[in-house]
Every structure is written in C-alpha cells, then in structure tokens.
Amino acid sequence: MTDLKIAVIGAGVIGRTHIETLGRTEGMRLSAIVDPMEAGARLAEELGVAAFREPGDLLEAGVADAVVVATPNESHVPISTRFLDANIPVLLEKPVANTIEEGRQLEEAVARTGVPLLVGHHRRHNPIIKTAKKAIDNGDIGDLVTAVVNSTLTKPSDYFVAWRIAQGTGGPLLINMIHEIDLLRHMFGEVESVQAMTSNAKRGFQVEDTAACVLQFKRSGMATMSVSDAACGPWAWDVSAGENLKRFPAHDVFVHAYAGTRAGLSLPDLAFWKHPGTPDWTVKMDKSNLTYEESDCYINQMLHFGDLIRGKAEPLVSCRDGVANMEVVEAIKLSANTGRRVLLSEFSV
Ligand SMILES: NC(=O)c1ccc[n+]([C@@H]2O[C@H](COP(=O)([O-])OP(=O)(O)OC[C@H]3O[C@@H](n4cnc5c(N)ncnc54)[C@H](O)[C@@H]3O)[C@@H](O)[C@H]2O)c1
C-alpha cells in the first residue's frame, strides 16, 4: 500500500504536533507544509518536504491526498471548504469555525461534497476514553447520573497573545473546555440545557479566565464543569492524562468523575468503584482499575484519518459534533451573560 501524502496547513503549536505525529504514523507521510511565515518554510526545508505560502498554491501543486488544517479559527471554514470542493479530505482543528453560522455552512459543504472531514478532538482517540466509553455503554456503571469535570490550567503570561484574549476566539471555554464538552456529549449524549457563571476578575481580559457550568443532558444525567486558566492545580486533562509529554507533565490525579446507578468511574486513572453487594453509602466500595493497552491518541487520530481517506470508516468526530460542541460553548456564554438557564434548542435552526 502506498503512503498517503498529507499536507499540514498552519505550522504553529498544534500543526507541529501533527507534523511530528505524521513522522511516526505508518502508511502516511508529510508531503508539504503551508504557512505564510518563514518558520514554516524553514521547517519544510529541514524535513525535506514542499513548502507553500498559501493553500491555493498547494492545490495547484497537487502534492497532497489530504490535509490537516491547523490555522487560526477564522480561516478554518474558508480553507476547509476549498479542499472539500477539490475532493480532498480534511482533518480540521477545533473549534471548527469562528461562529455557529459558519460552522453550519461547513456542515453543508461536507454534505454537498460527500468528502470526509474529521474534527481534531484528539482525546476521543485516547484508549482511556475508549475504555471508559465501553464501560458506560456496557452498562457496567448503570445509568449515568452525574459527572464532575475539573480543569485548572496555569498558563504563563506569554501564552496570552491577542487572539487568545479576544472575544470570539479566546478564553478557556472555547480553547479548552470545548474538549471536555465533546467528551461529556460522547458519554452522556446531547445536552438539553446549561446554567453557567463566568468571571474575568483574575486576569482582567475581555474573555473569561474562569467558568463554572452545569450541563443537563437530554437522555438523563447532569454534569458540572469548572475551568480556569488563572488557577494553580494539577486537576486538568492536559496535565494528568499524559497525552503530550513533550509539552505537559502528567500528574497522578483524577479530573473526571462519572457516577452511575451501580458504580463510579474516574479518569484518567480509570478507577472503577463498586459496592460489594447492594449499593449503600454506609458500605465501603471496592476499587479496581479498568485495564487498557496504551497507545498514542495523536497517532490513533491520524490512522483513523487514513481510514477515512481510504473510505474505510466514518468520522469518529464529525463536523456536526464540532458544531454541536460550539453550540454548548455559546449556550454557556449566553447563560453567564443573562443569568438564566439556556436551552440548546434556542440554537437549533
Ligand atoms: N486539538 C488541540 O488540542 C489543539 C491544541 C492547540 C490548538 N488547537 C487549535 O488549532 C488551531 C491553531 O492553534 P495554534 O495554537 O497551533 O496556533 P498558532 O498561532 O501556534 O499557529 C497557527 C499557524 O497558522 C499559520 N497560519 C495563519 N494563517 C494561515 C493561512 N491562511 N494558511 C496557512 N497557515 C496559516 C500561522 O502562521 C501559524 O504558524 C486553533 O484553531 C486552535 O484552537 C487545537
């Protein structure tokens, strides 16, 4: 089987993770880097691949079977649509668009062209998440009742460049919490309503630095989530799951706790808590750990993308998922701004 040729568009922080991942993924290889900055061309030269300043030049050169789009949010929809129209599959970073309306236009482009688009919520490809999802779907923990999700991210001051503190593109809800929302939708199903509060008191930017939210799900269950990029603590997926050890440490704590009618499950440690007999809060619960085979979620994501390109699978994280996650973020912001509970149906067309 010949290697699939993949071009990475946007050689910034996450683009470089994809570039590095392609170097370790069987059956796929980096064929080009597209970035208007000199650093992108330099990296392409180092790696011996083609360099282009803009997506149109890549299209003309015809050196990619598929593309990874890792550019700033506002360019996601125009760039992705251009490649879908050229019959080239896309792995698109989150959030899929700058606005929900644009996200819906992208959904239409996917439907119109029939070309695969995978959204880069890479955690879904983590074996820890796959194991947890299986335990939930098997009914091992009973009906999901509650979940608690924590995300304390101590970001250094040089992180806060203009787009990361601007309304519409920045803030930990859109940058970080959207991954937690994706996981909660994966476990519980669609969100019915949200109630939330946000604050910018610690950093003083336009966008929030801290948020606390309650999500109520359509099927059943509720989750509480808190996020802050101004608070110190090891309680966040990024700094506990060990997904990207070159960038982040992995603390030995749990950051998601799912409680069902029969048992409880925490993540990323996959600790499974169950009463020896009938559930009863006066009886000590037994603890065991669910087992899984370790693998790299970025490689798993890339291999899945390869399967999509070869027509062997459907996207694990679809464009609809990407837009639905954005709708929950918008509902949280609306709830925080108005002080009321917001129904997700307010966002349906
Ligand atoms: N999945 C994740 O965990 C994850 C992590 C980080 C970032 N992201 C997402 O990835 C995207 C990029 O984030 P980042 O932190 O890597 O940003 P970044 O600023 O580090 O990198 C963006 C790169 O895109 C280039 N670029 C800008 N416009 C371009 C264009 N029209 N064509 C080609 N290249 C262009 C820039 O020169 C820069 O090199 C954002 O949407 C962000 O939300 C996802």
Short mmCIF file of C-alpha atoms and ligand atoms in Angstrom, two decimals:
data_model
loop_
_atom_site.label_atom_id
_atom_site.label_comp_id
_atom_site.label_asym_id
_atom_site.label_seq_id
_atom_site.Cartn_x
_atom_site.Cartn_y
_atom_site.Cartn_z
CA MET A 1 0.00 0.00 0.00
CA THR A 2 1.47 3.39 -0.96
CA ASP A 3 1.76 6.01 1.78
CA LEU A 4 -0.94 8.65 1.88
CA LYS A 5 0.52 12.12 1.26
CA ILE A 6 -0.65 14.59 3.90
CA ALA A 7 -0.07 18.35 3.89
CA VAL A 8 -0.24 20.33 7.13
CA ILE A 9 -1.68 23.82 6.80
CA GLY A 10 -0.55 26.04 9.68
CA ALA A 11 2.76 25.03 11.28
CA GLY A 12 2.12 26.54 14.71
CA VAL A 13 1.77 24.79 18.07
CA ILE A 14 -0.71 22.07 17.12
CA GLY A 15 0.36 21.94 13.44
CA ARG A 16 3.83 20.88 14.63
CA THR A 17 2.26 18.14 16.76
CA HIS A 18 0.55 16.81 13.62
CA ILE A 19 3.79 17.11 11.63
CA GLU A 20 5.66 15.18 14.32
CA THR A 21 2.84 12.62 14.50
CA LEU A 22 2.98 12.02 10.74
CA GLY A 23 6.66 11.12 11.16
CA ARG A 24 5.57 8.26 13.44
CA THR A 25 2.44 7.06 11.59
CA GLU A 26 2.60 4.04 9.33
CA GLY A 27 1.10 4.30 5.87
CA MET A 28 1.04 8.11 5.89
CA ARG A 29 3.68 10.76 5.35
CA LEU A 30 4.04 14.54 5.41
CA SER A 31 4.20 15.86 1.84
CA ALA A 32 4.03 19.64 2.37
CA ILE A 33 3.74 22.47 4.85
CA VAL A 34 1.63 25.53 4.12
CA ASP A 35 2.28 28.62 6.25
CA PRO A 36 2.78 32.29 5.37
CA MET A 37 5.57 32.64 7.94
CA GLU A 38 9.24 31.99 7.21
CA ALA A 39 9.42 29.47 10.09
CA GLY A 40 7.03 27.17 8.19
CA ALA A 41 9.25 27.21 5.08
CA ARG A 42 12.33 26.56 7.24
CA LEU A 43 10.69 23.55 8.89
CA ALA A 44 9.64 22.20 5.47
CA GLU A 45 13.24 22.50 4.26
CA GLU A 46 14.55 20.71 7.37
CA LEU A 47 12.08 17.88 6.79
CA GLY A 48 12.65 17.75 3.05
CA VAL A 49 9.04 18.43 2.04
CA ALA A 50 7.42 21.05 -0.18
CA ALA A 51 6.66 24.50 1.27
CA PHE A 52 3.83 26.79 0.24
CA ARG A 53 2.74 30.21 1.46
CA GLU A 54 -0.97 29.67 0.96
CA PRO A 55 -3.49 26.86 0.46
CA GLY A 56 -4.16 27.75 -3.20
CA ASP A 57 -0.50 27.04 -4.07
CA LEU A 58 -0.79 23.59 -2.50
CA LEU A 59 -3.92 22.84 -4.51
CA GLU A 60 -2.19 23.83 -7.74
CA ALA A 61 0.84 21.68 -6.95
CA GLY A 62 -1.37 18.63 -6.33
CA VAL A 63 1.01 17.02 -3.83
CA ALA A 64 -1.50 16.04 -1.12
CA ASP A 65 -4.08 13.27 -0.83
CA ALA A 66 -5.49 15.00 2.26
CA VAL A 67 -4.82 18.00 4.52
CA VAL A 68 -4.65 18.85 8.21
CA VAL A 69 -5.98 22.37 8.84
CA ALA A 70 -4.33 23.83 11.96
CA THR A 71 -4.64 27.55 11.26
CA PRO A 72 -6.32 30.25 13.41
CA ASN A 73 -10.09 29.72 13.86
CA GLU A 74 -11.32 32.39 11.43
CA SER A 75 -9.67 30.62 8.48
CA HIS A 76 -11.00 27.12 9.30
CA VAL A 77 -14.16 27.25 7.20
CA PRO A 78 -12.83 29.00 4.06
CA ILE A 79 -9.72 26.80 3.91
CA SER A 80 -11.56 23.54 4.66
CA THR A 81 -14.34 24.29 2.16
CA ARG A 82 -11.78 24.93 -0.56
CA PHE A 83 -10.25 21.47 -0.04
CA LEU A 84 -13.58 19.68 0.31
CA ASP A 85 -14.62 21.25 -3.02
CA ALA A 86 -11.41 19.88 -4.53
CA ASN A 87 -12.34 16.38 -3.26
CA ILE A 88 -9.55 16.42 -0.64
CA PRO A 89 -10.36 15.05 2.86
CA VAL A 90 -9.72 17.34 5.83
CA LEU A 91 -8.65 16.86 9.44
CA LEU A 92 -9.73 20.17 10.96
CA GLU A 93 -8.69 21.51 14.33
CA LYS A 94 -11.28 22.63 16.86
CA PRO A 95 -13.26 24.85 17.09
CA VAL A 96 -14.45 24.07 13.56
CA ALA A 97 -15.44 27.67 12.87
CA ASN A 98 -15.43 31.20 14.19
CA THR A 99 -19.23 31.30 14.52
CA ILE A 100 -22.02 28.73 14.66
CA GLU A 101 -23.42 30.09 11.35
CA GLU A 102 -20.08 29.47 9.65
CA GLY A 103 -19.94 26.04 11.25
CA ARG A 104 -23.30 25.21 9.68
CA GLN A 105 -22.01 26.34 6.27
CA LEU A 106 -19.16 23.88 6.73
CA GLU A 107 -21.64 21.12 7.61
CA GLU A 108 -23.43 21.92 4.34
CA ALA A 109 -20.15 21.74 2.41
CA VAL A 110 -19.44 18.30 3.92
CA ALA A 111 -22.94 17.10 2.99
CA ARG A 112 -22.77 18.64 -0.52
CA THR A 113 -19.35 17.23 -1.42
CA GLY A 114 -19.54 13.92 0.47
CA VAL A 115 -15.82 14.35 1.25
CA PRO A 116 -14.73 13.23 4.75
CA LEU A 117 -13.98 15.83 7.41
CA LEU A 118 -12.68 14.79 10.83
CA VAL A 119 -12.59 17.26 13.74
CA GLY A 120 -9.42 17.27 15.87
CA HIS A 121 -10.93 16.41 19.24
CA HIS A 122 -7.99 14.06 19.67
CA ARG A 123 -8.96 12.83 23.16
CA ARG A 124 -11.67 10.65 21.62
CA HIS A 125 -8.85 8.56 20.15
CA ASN A 126 -7.26 8.05 23.58
CA PRO A 127 -7.54 4.40 24.74
CA ILE A 128 -8.51 5.70 28.22
CA ILE A 129 -11.58 7.38 26.73
CA LYS A 130 -12.37 4.36 24.58
CA THR A 131 -12.20 2.10 27.66
CA ALA A 132 -14.41 4.45 29.70
CA LYS A 133 -16.94 4.73 26.89
CA LYS A 134 -17.11 0.94 26.59
CA ALA A 135 -17.72 0.59 30.36
CA ILE A 136 -20.51 3.16 30.17
CA ASP A 137 -22.11 1.66 27.05
CA ASN A 138 -21.88 -1.88 28.51
CA GLY A 139 -23.94 -0.69 31.47
CA ASP A 140 -21.12 -1.54 33.91
CA ILE A 141 -21.79 1.62 35.92
CA GLY A 142 -25.57 1.59 35.44
CA ASP A 143 -27.37 4.69 34.16
CA LEU A 144 -25.11 7.75 34.21
CA VAL A 145 -26.37 10.15 36.87
CA THR A 146 -23.64 12.76 37.42
CA ALA A 147 -20.19 13.77 36.28
CA VAL A 148 -17.74 16.27 37.74
CA VAL A 149 -15.06 17.70 35.46
CA ASN A 150 -12.23 19.94 36.62
CA SER A 151 -9.76 21.93 34.54
CA THR A 152 -7.20 24.14 36.29
CA LEU A 153 -4.70 25.34 33.71
CA THR A 154 -1.94 27.59 34.97
CA LYS A 155 -0.99 29.39 31.78
CA PRO A 156 2.12 31.60 31.75
CA SER A 157 1.76 35.26 30.76
CA ASP A 158 3.46 34.85 27.35
CA TYR A 159 0.63 32.47 26.33
CA PHE A 160 -1.84 35.34 26.15
CA VAL A 161 -1.29 36.68 22.62
CA ALA A 162 -4.06 38.78 21.03
CA TRP A 163 -6.34 36.03 19.64
CA ARG A 164 -6.25 34.08 22.92
CA ILE A 165 -7.77 37.01 24.85
CA ALA A 166 -10.22 38.33 22.22
CA GLN A 167 -13.96 37.72 22.32
CA GLY A 168 -14.98 35.07 19.78
CA THR A 169 -11.58 33.39 19.54
CA GLY A 170 -10.06 33.29 23.01
CA GLY A 171 -10.82 32.23 26.57
CA PRO A 172 -10.60 28.80 28.21
CA LEU A 173 -14.22 27.89 27.36
CA LEU A 174 -13.56 27.90 23.62
CA ILE A 175 -9.91 26.89 23.74
CA ASN A 176 -10.00 24.17 26.44
CA MET A 177 -13.46 23.41 27.79
CA ILE A 178 -14.74 22.56 24.32
CA HIS A 179 -12.73 19.31 24.59
CA GLU A 180 -14.47 18.46 27.90
CA ILE A 181 -17.84 19.27 26.33
CA ASP A 182 -17.02 16.91 23.47
CA LEU A 183 -16.20 14.13 25.95
CA LEU A 184 -19.33 14.73 28.03
CA ARG A 185 -21.51 14.61 24.88
CA HIS A 186 -19.69 11.41 23.93
CA MET A 187 -20.53 9.80 27.30
CA PHE A 188 -23.98 11.27 28.06
CA GLY A 189 -25.40 12.18 24.64
CA GLU A 190 -26.79 15.56 23.61
CA VAL A 191 -27.13 18.49 26.01
CA GLU A 192 -30.62 19.73 26.89
CA SER A 193 -29.74 22.90 28.82
CA VAL A 194 -26.95 24.74 30.61
CA GLN A 195 -26.61 27.12 33.55
CA ALA A 196 -23.29 28.89 33.97
CA MET A 197 -21.27 31.70 35.53
CA THR A 198 -18.03 33.19 34.21
CA SER A 199 -15.52 35.68 35.57
CA ASN A 200 -12.59 37.66 34.17
CA ALA A 201 -11.61 39.02 37.60
CA LYS A 202 -8.21 37.33 37.89
CA ARG A 203 -6.68 38.21 34.51
CA GLY A 204 -8.83 41.20 33.55
CA PHE A 205 -9.06 40.28 29.83
CA GLN A 206 -12.21 40.75 27.71
CA VAL A 207 -12.71 37.00 27.79
CA GLU A 208 -13.35 34.87 30.86
CA ASP A 209 -10.48 33.36 32.81
CA THR A 210 -12.76 31.18 34.96
CA ALA A 211 -16.11 29.45 34.45
CA ALA A 212 -18.43 27.11 36.35
CA CYS A 213 -21.18 25.34 34.43
CA VAL A 214 -23.93 22.78 34.88
CA LEU A 215 -24.98 20.72 31.87
CA GLN A 216 -28.25 18.81 31.82
CA PHE A 217 -28.46 16.02 29.23
CA LYS A 218 -31.45 15.03 27.10
CA ARG A 219 -31.26 11.30 27.84
CA SER A 220 -30.55 11.62 31.56
CA GLY A 221 -27.94 12.94 33.94
CA MET A 222 -26.16 16.17 34.79
CA ALA A 223 -22.53 17.26 34.82
CA THR A 224 -20.70 20.10 36.49
CA MET A 225 -17.58 21.56 34.91
CA SER A 226 -15.17 24.16 36.14
CA VAL A 227 -12.32 25.69 34.17
CA SER A 228 -9.76 28.38 34.91
CA ASP A 229 -6.60 29.47 33.14
CA ALA A 230 -5.60 31.54 36.18
CA ALA A 231 -5.74 28.87 38.89
CA CYS A 232 -2.93 26.61 40.07
CA GLY A 233 -3.65 22.93 40.46
CA PRO A 234 -2.87 19.65 38.73
CA TRP A 235 -6.56 18.92 38.02
CA ALA A 236 -6.88 19.12 34.27
CA TRP A 237 -6.90 16.51 31.49
CA ASP A 238 -3.98 18.23 29.74
CA VAL A 239 -1.70 17.85 32.79
CA SER A 240 -2.86 14.45 34.04
CA ALA A 241 -3.55 12.21 31.02
CA GLY A 242 -0.01 12.23 29.62
CA GLU A 243 -1.15 12.72 26.02
CA ASN A 244 1.59 15.17 25.06
CA LEU A 245 4.51 14.69 27.45
CA LYS A 246 6.79 16.92 25.36
CA ARG A 247 4.55 19.89 26.25
CA PHE A 248 2.87 18.94 29.53
CA PRO A 249 3.62 16.94 32.69
CA ALA A 250 1.27 14.17 33.84
CA HIS A 251 0.18 14.47 37.48
CA ASP A 252 -1.25 11.48 39.29
CA VAL A 253 -4.74 12.86 39.92
CA PHE A 254 -8.21 12.26 38.52
CA VAL A 255 -10.09 15.04 36.73
CA HIS A 256 -13.33 13.44 35.53
CA ALA A 257 -15.62 11.52 37.92
CA TYR A 258 -18.63 9.70 36.44
CA ALA A 259 -21.24 8.31 38.84
CA GLY A 260 -23.89 5.84 37.72
CA THR A 261 -26.72 3.96 39.42
CA ARG A 262 -24.43 0.93 40.00
CA ALA A 263 -20.81 2.17 40.08
CA GLY A 264 -18.44 5.11 39.67
CA LEU A 265 -15.53 5.71 37.32
CA SER A 266 -12.80 8.33 37.43
CA LEU A 267 -10.44 9.43 34.65
CA PRO A 268 -7.74 9.37 33.52
CA ASP A 269 -6.86 6.74 36.17
CA LEU A 270 -9.84 4.54 35.15
CA ALA A 271 -10.55 3.73 38.81
CA PHE A 272 -13.79 1.75 38.99
CA TRP A 273 -15.69 1.97 42.30
CA LYS A 274 -18.44 -0.52 43.17
CA HIS A 275 -20.20 -1.72 46.32
CA PRO A 276 -19.63 -5.41 47.09
CA GLY A 277 -23.41 -6.01 47.24
CA THR A 278 -26.39 -3.70 47.04
CA PRO A 279 -25.36 -0.04 46.58
CA ASP A 280 -25.35 1.59 50.03
CA TRP A 281 -23.40 4.69 51.18
CA THR A 282 -22.68 3.08 54.58
CA VAL A 283 -20.71 0.25 52.93
CA LYS A 284 -17.12 0.71 51.73
CA MET A 285 -16.82 0.46 47.97
CA ASP A 286 -14.32 -1.83 46.23
CA LYS A 287 -11.83 -0.16 43.93
CA SER A 288 -10.34 -1.74 40.84
CA ASN A 289 -8.75 -0.21 37.77
CA LEU A 290 -10.01 -0.87 34.27
CA THR A 291 -7.15 -2.00 32.05
CA TYR A 292 -6.28 -0.87 28.56
CA GLU A 293 -3.48 -1.08 26.06
CA GLU A 294 -1.51 2.16 25.90
CA SER A 295 -1.33 3.95 22.58
CA ASP A 296 -0.76 7.48 21.34
CA CYS A 297 -4.01 9.34 20.72
CA TYR A 298 -2.47 11.60 18.05
CA ILE A 299 -1.24 8.57 16.08
CA ASN A 300 -4.62 6.86 16.58
CA GLN A 301 -6.33 10.00 15.27
CA MET A 302 -4.04 10.12 12.22
CA LEU A 303 -4.58 6.40 11.49
CA HIS A 304 -8.34 6.95 11.73
CA PHE A 305 -7.96 9.88 9.31
CA GLY A 306 -6.11 7.48 6.98
CA ASP A 307 -9.07 5.08 7.17
CA LEU A 308 -11.42 7.94 6.26
CA ILE A 309 -9.26 8.92 3.29
CA ARG A 310 -9.27 5.31 2.10
CA GLY A 311 -13.07 5.17 2.52
CA LYS A 312 -12.87 2.54 5.27
CA ALA A 313 -14.57 4.43 8.14
CA GLU A 314 -16.91 7.24 9.12
CA PRO A 315 -15.52 10.19 11.14
CA LEU A 316 -15.38 9.41 14.87
CA VAL A 317 -15.76 13.17 15.46
CA SER A 318 -17.92 14.65 12.72
CA CYS A 319 -18.46 18.23 11.61
CA ARG A 320 -21.88 18.02 13.35
CA ASP A 321 -20.07 17.11 16.59
CA GLY A 322 -17.74 20.07 16.12
CA VAL A 323 -20.64 22.49 15.64
CA ALA A 324 -22.67 20.92 18.48
CA ASN A 325 -19.71 21.48 20.82
CA MET A 326 -19.59 25.13 19.74
CA GLU A 327 -23.33 25.46 20.41
CA VAL A 328 -22.79 24.30 24.00
CA VAL A 329 -19.97 26.86 24.44
CA GLU A 330 -22.28 29.60 23.12
CA ALA A 331 -25.10 28.44 25.43
CA ILE A 332 -22.72 28.62 28.41
CA LYS A 333 -21.69 32.16 27.47
CA LEU A 334 -25.31 33.23 26.99
CA SER A 335 -26.28 31.73 30.36
CA ALA A 336 -23.38 33.51 32.07
CA ASN A 337 -24.29 36.83 30.45
CA THR A 338 -28.03 36.64 31.18
CA GLY A 339 -28.03 34.68 34.43
CA ARG A 340 -30.66 32.29 33.08
CA ARG A 341 -30.79 28.61 32.17
CA VAL A 342 -30.30 28.30 28.41
CA LEU A 343 -31.88 25.53 26.32
CA LEU A 344 -29.80 24.16 23.46
CA SER A 345 -32.98 24.19 21.35
CA GLU A 346 -32.56 28.00 21.24
CA PHE A 347 -29.62 27.37 18.92
CA SER A 348 -31.38 25.00 16.52
CA VAL A 349 -32.27 26.24 13.04
N1 LIG B 1 -6.62 19.87 19.42
C1 LIG B 1 -5.97 20.60 20.31
O1 LIG B 1 -5.73 20.18 21.44
C2 LIG B 1 -5.48 21.96 19.92
C3 LIG B 1 -4.37 22.50 20.60
C4 LIG B 1 -3.92 23.76 20.21
C5 LIG B 1 -4.58 24.45 19.21
N2 LIG B 1 -5.67 23.92 18.60
C6 LIG B 1 -6.38 24.66 17.52
O2 LIG B 1 -5.51 24.70 16.39
C7 LIG B 1 -5.59 25.96 15.73
C8 LIG B 1 -4.20 26.60 15.71
O3 LIG B 1 -3.79 26.83 17.04
P1 LIG B 1 -2.24 27.01 17.41
O4 LIG B 1 -2.20 27.14 18.88
O5 LIG B 1 -1.44 25.95 16.75
O6 LIG B 1 -1.97 28.43 16.73
P2 LIG B 1 -0.58 29.07 16.32
O7 LIG B 1 -0.80 30.53 16.28
O8 LIG B 1 0.53 28.49 17.14
O9 LIG B 1 -0.36 28.52 14.82
C9 LIG B 1 -1.15 28.89 13.70
C10 LIG B 1 -0.27 28.80 12.44
O10 LIG B 1 -1.10 29.01 11.30
C11 LIG B 1 -0.38 29.85 10.39
N3 LIG B 1 -1.37 30.47 9.50
C12 LIG B 1 -2.15 31.56 9.73
N4 LIG B 1 -2.96 31.79 8.67
C13 LIG B 1 -2.68 30.83 7.76
C14 LIG B 1 -3.17 30.52 6.47
N5 LIG B 1 -4.15 31.24 5.91
N6 LIG B 1 -2.65 29.48 5.81
C15 LIG B 1 -1.68 28.74 6.35
N7 LIG B 1 -1.17 28.96 7.59
C16 LIG B 1 -1.67 29.99 8.28
C17 LIG B 1 0.37 30.81 11.28
O11 LIG B 1 1.44 31.43 10.61
C18 LIG B 1 0.83 29.88 12.41
O12 LIG B 1 2.06 29.27 12.11
C19 LIG B 1 -6.62 26.78 16.51
O13 LIG B 1 -7.87 26.65 15.88
C20 LIG B 1 -6.65 26.10 17.89
O14 LIG B 1 -7.90 26.24 18.53
C21 LIG B 1 -6.11 22.69 18.93
#
